[in-house]
PDB file of C-alpha atoms in Angstrom:
ATOM      1  CA  MET A   1       6.679   5.544  30.064  1.00  0.00           C
ATOM      2  CA  LYS A   2       7.569   2.836  27.515  1.00  0.00           C
ATOM      3  CA  LYS A   3       5.619   0.276  29.524  1.00  0.00           C
ATOM      4  CA  MET A   4       2.521   2.493  29.450  1.00  0.00           C
ATOM      5  CA  ILE A   5       2.798   2.951  25.685  1.00  0.00           C
ATOM      6  CA  LEU A   6       3.218  -0.785  25.167  1.00  0.00           C
ATOM      7  CA  LEU A   7       0.260  -1.509  27.459  1.00  0.00           C
ATOM      8  CA  ALA A   8      -1.868   0.994  25.536  1.00  0.00           C
ATOM      9  CA  MET A   9      -0.800  -0.574  22.239  1.00  0.00           C
ATOM     10  CA  LEU A  10      -1.678  -4.046  23.530  1.00  0.00           C
ATOM     11  CA  CYS A  11      -5.137  -2.794  24.485  1.00  0.00           C
ATOM     12  CA  ILE A  12      -5.546  -1.274  21.042  1.00  0.00           C
ATOM     13  CA  VAL A  13      -4.347  -4.461  19.358  1.00  0.00           C
ATOM     14  CA  GLY A  14      -6.815  -6.456  21.443  1.00  0.00           C
ATOM     15  CA  SER A  15      -9.676  -4.233  20.349  1.00  0.00           C
ATOM     16  CA  LEU A  16      -8.523  -4.330  16.730  1.00  0.00           C
ATOM     17  CA  SER A  17      -9.120  -8.051  16.503  1.00  0.00           C
ATOM     18  CA  MET A  18     -12.741  -7.481  17.478  1.00  0.00           C
ATOM     19  CA  GLN A  19     -13.372  -4.635  15.033  1.00  0.00           C
ATOM     20  CA  GLY A  20     -11.489  -5.695  11.902  1.00  0.00           C
ATOM     21  CA  GLY A  21     -13.992  -8.146  10.430  1.00  0.00           C
ATOM     22  CA  ASP A  22     -15.975  -5.634   8.376  1.00  0.00           C
ATOM     23  CA  TYR A  23     -13.032  -3.705   6.942  1.00  0.00           C
ATOM     24  CA  ARG A  24     -10.617  -4.395   4.097  1.00  0.00           C
ATOM     25  CA  TYR A  25      -7.553  -2.437   5.283  1.00  0.00           C
ATOM     26  CA  LEU A  26      -5.685  -1.479   8.420  1.00  0.00           C
ATOM     27  CA  VAL A  27      -4.236   1.988   7.823  1.00  0.00           C
ATOM     28  CA  PHE A  28      -1.301   3.339   9.823  1.00  0.00           C
ATOM     29  CA  THR A  29      -0.720   7.097   9.982  1.00  0.00           C
ATOM     30  CA  LEU A  30       2.820   8.094  10.883  1.00  0.00           C
ATOM     31  CA  ASN A  31       3.958  11.234  12.708  1.00  0.00           C
ATOM     32  CA  ASP A  32       5.062  12.831   9.425  1.00  0.00           C
ATOM     33  CA  GLY A  33       1.515  12.474   8.010  1.00  0.00           C
ATOM     34  CA  THR A  34       2.270   9.616   5.618  1.00  0.00           C
ATOM     35  CA  THR A  35       0.041   6.559   5.615  1.00  0.00           C
ATOM     36  CA  GLN A  36       0.659   2.881   5.056  1.00  0.00           C
ATOM     37  CA  ALA A  37      -2.171   0.399   4.511  1.00  0.00           C
ATOM     38  CA  VAL A  38      -2.169  -3.387   4.816  1.00  0.00           C
ATOM     39  CA  THR A  39      -4.908  -5.829   3.935  1.00  0.00           C
ATOM     40  CA  ALA A  40      -6.927  -6.647   7.036  1.00  0.00           C
ATOM     41  CA  THR A  41      -7.232 -10.369   6.355  1.00  0.00           C
ATOM     42  CA  ASP A  42      -5.823 -12.777   8.954  1.00  0.00           C
ATOM     43  CA  LEU A  43      -3.596 -10.126  10.514  1.00  0.00           C
ATOM     44  CA  SER A  44      -1.252 -10.834  13.364  1.00  0.00           C
ATOM     45  CA  ILE A  45       0.347  -7.918  15.223  1.00  0.00           C
ATOM     46  CA  ALA A  46       3.351  -8.355  17.486  1.00  0.00           C
ATOM     47  CA  LEU A  47       5.175  -5.749  19.561  1.00  0.00           C
ATOM     48  CA  SER A  48       8.893  -6.224  20.062  1.00  0.00           C
ATOM     49  CA  ASP A  49      11.816  -3.929  20.888  1.00  0.00           C
ATOM     50  CA  GLY A  50       9.794  -0.764  20.247  1.00  0.00           C
ATOM     51  CA  ASN A  51       8.503  -2.010  16.880  1.00  0.00           C
ATOM     52  CA  MET A  52       5.141  -3.230  15.667  1.00  0.00           C
ATOM     53  CA  VAL A  53       5.369  -6.143  13.224  1.00  0.00           C
ATOM     54  CA  VAL A  54       2.246  -6.853  11.151  1.00  0.00           C
ATOM     55  CA  THR A  55       2.070 -10.275   9.490  1.00  0.00           C
ATOM     56  CA  SER A  56      -0.454 -12.283   7.522  1.00  0.00           C
ATOM     57  CA  ASP A  57      -0.052 -15.935   6.552  1.00  0.00           C
ATOM     58  CA  GLY A  58       3.569 -15.903   7.693  1.00  0.00           C
ATOM     59  CA  GLN A  59       4.524 -12.895   5.532  1.00  0.00           C
ATOM     60  CA  THR A  60       5.587  -9.612   7.116  1.00  0.00           C
ATOM     61  CA  LEU A  61       3.388  -6.824   5.737  1.00  0.00           C
ATOM     62  CA  ALA A  62       4.797  -3.936   7.772  1.00  0.00           C
ATOM     63  CA  THR A  63       7.338  -3.187  10.473  1.00  0.00           C
ATOM     64  CA  LEU A  64       6.815   0.170  12.150  1.00  0.00           C
ATOM     65  CA  ALA A  65       8.675   1.859  14.978  1.00  0.00           C
ATOM     66  CA  LEU A  66       6.115   2.633  17.689  1.00  0.00           C
ATOM     67  CA  SER A  67       7.695   6.070  18.133  1.00  0.00           C
ATOM     68  CA  THR A  68       6.710   7.006  14.552  1.00  0.00           C
ATOM     69  CA  LEU A  69       3.115   5.760  14.783  1.00  0.00           C
ATOM     70  CA  ALA A  70       0.520   8.537  15.183  1.00  0.00           C
ATOM     71  CA  SER A  71      -2.613   6.404  14.728  1.00  0.00           C
ATOM     72  CA  MET A  72      -4.053   3.314  13.114  1.00  0.00           C
ATOM     73  CA  GLU A  73      -7.580   2.542  12.012  1.00  0.00           C
ATOM     74  CA  PHE A  74      -9.582   0.084   9.979  1.00  0.00           C
ATOM     75  CA  SER A  75     -10.928   1.354   6.675  1.00  0.00           C
ATOM     76  CA  ASN A  76     -12.486   0.206   3.424  1.00  0.00           C
ATOM     77  CA  ASP A  77     -10.178   2.625   1.573  1.00  0.00           C
ATOM     78  CA  ASP A  78      -6.432   1.914   1.481  1.00  0.00           C
ATOM     79  CA  THR A  79      -5.742   5.696   1.290  1.00  0.00           C
ATOM     80  CA  THR A  80      -2.521   5.137  -0.634  1.00  0.00           C
ATOM     81  CA  GLY A  81      -3.730   6.605  -3.910  1.00  0.00           C
ATOM     82  CA  ILE A  82      -2.820   3.392  -5.686  1.00  0.00           C
ATOM     83  CA  SER A  83      -5.522   1.662  -7.644  1.00  0.00           C
ATOM     84  CA  GLU A  84      -5.433  -1.315  -9.942  1.00  0.00           C
ATOM     85  CA  ILE A  85      -5.796  -0.525 -13.628  1.00  0.00           C
ATOM     86  CA  SER A  86      -5.870  -3.277 -16.190  1.00  0.00           C
ATOM     87  CA  VAL A  87      -3.565  -3.031 -19.168  1.00  0.00           C
ATOM     88  CA  ASN A  88      -6.689  -2.962 -21.354  1.00  0.00           C
ATOM     89  CA  GLN A  89      -7.515   0.428 -19.844  1.00  0.00           C
ATOM     90  CA  MET A  90      -4.385   1.913 -21.409  1.00  0.00           C
ATOM     91  CA  ILE A  91      -5.582   3.882 -24.411  1.00  0.00           C
ATOM     92  CA  THR A  92      -3.629   2.857 -27.490  1.00  0.00           C
ATOM     93  CA  ASP A  93      -4.250   5.993 -29.527  1.00  0.00           C
ATOM     94  CA  GLY A  94      -1.379   8.241 -30.596  1.00  0.00           C
ATOM     95  CA  SER A  95      -1.542  10.322 -27.403  1.00  0.00           C
ATOM     96  CA  THR A  96      -0.512   7.461 -25.074  1.00  0.00           C
ATOM     97  CA  VAL A  97       3.167   7.177 -24.175  1.00  0.00           C
ATOM     98  CA  VAL A  98       4.651   4.360 -22.073  1.00  0.00           C
ATOM     99  CA  TYR A  99       7.943   4.693 -20.175  1.00  0.00           C
ATOM    100  CA  ASP A 100       9.886   2.132 -18.170  1.00  0.00           C
ATOM    101  CA  LEU A 101      11.172   3.103 -14.710  1.00  0.00           C
ATOM    102  CA  ARG A 102      14.474   4.278 -16.186  1.00  0.00           C
ATOM    103  CA  GLY A 103      12.579   6.848 -18.245  1.00  0.00           C
ATOM    104  CA  ARG A 104      13.032   5.089 -21.572  1.00  0.00           C
ATOM    105  CA  ARG A 105      10.101   5.395 -23.962  1.00  0.00           C
ATOM    106  CA  MET A 106       8.665   1.990 -24.864  1.00  0.00           C
ATOM    107  CA  PRO A 107       7.698   1.166 -28.471  1.00  0.00           C
ATOM    108  CA  GLN A 108       4.064   1.996 -29.280  1.00  0.00           C
ATOM    109  CA  GLY A 109       1.809  -1.072 -29.597  1.00  0.00           C
ATOM    110  CA  ALA A 110       4.509  -3.516 -28.502  1.00  0.00           C
ATOM    111  CA  ALA A 111       3.744  -6.230 -25.954  1.00  0.00           C
ATOM    112  CA  LEU A 112       5.343  -5.132 -22.711  1.00  0.00           C
ATOM    113  CA  PRO A 113       7.377  -7.648 -20.688  1.00  0.00           C
ATOM    114  CA  LYS A 114       6.813  -8.094 -16.953  1.00  0.00           C
ATOM    115  CA  GLY A 115       7.627  -4.949 -15.002  1.00  0.00           C
ATOM    116  CA  VAL A 116       6.409  -1.564 -13.843  1.00  0.00           C
ATOM    117  CA  TYR A 117       5.674   1.164 -16.380  1.00  0.00           C
ATOM    118  CA  ILE A 118       4.568   4.785 -16.354  1.00  0.00           C
ATOM    119  CA  VAL A 119       1.705   5.390 -18.780  1.00  0.00           C
ATOM    120  CA  LYS A 120       0.841   8.921 -19.834  1.00  0.00           C
ATOM    121  CA  ASN A 121      -2.052   9.988 -22.017  1.00  0.00           C
ATOM    122  CA  SER A 122      -3.793  13.304 -22.574  1.00  0.00           C
ATOM    123  CA  ASN A 123      -5.959  12.890 -19.455  1.00  0.00           C
ATOM    124  CA  ARG A 124      -3.673  11.456 -16.790  1.00  0.00           C
ATOM    125  CA  THR A 125      -0.492   9.646 -15.817  1.00  0.00           C
ATOM    126  CA  PHE A 126      -0.493   6.364 -13.916  1.00  0.00           C
ATOM    127  CA  LYS A 127       1.713   3.445 -12.994  1.00  0.00           C
ATOM    128  CA  VAL A 128       1.047  -0.061 -14.379  1.00  0.00           C
ATOM    129  CA  ASN A 129       2.480  -3.288 -12.983  1.00  0.00           C
ATOM    130  CA  ILE A 130       2.509  -6.097 -15.552  1.00  0.00           C
ATOM    131  CA  LYS A 131       2.849  -9.488 -13.880  1.00  0.00           C
TER     132      LYS A 131
END
């Protein structure tokens, strides 16, 4: 049974290399319904010991147990719900509050050091990564 699954995965991986050129992401859907997306640029997929290892430029992007993988597909949407927002998009009026990941409120109008912050204003809450 394992050999058949691995053979099927190898066939899928072979067809992925032919189809991935027009898409930005390879999205994995796990048995529990969660998704994980990786950039579909210069991907290399290896199967070993019941795991799928996805690499790009020598960096491991994902390691997934084949038993947890429900499906994978190429997409132009990363489906993670994460989008890049520039710091300039943070409204600096009195209704915006910035917290660090420990829940501490950051001083209003202060330059934030590198890190991840939760920004909340009257319309929405989002995460900001300052590099």
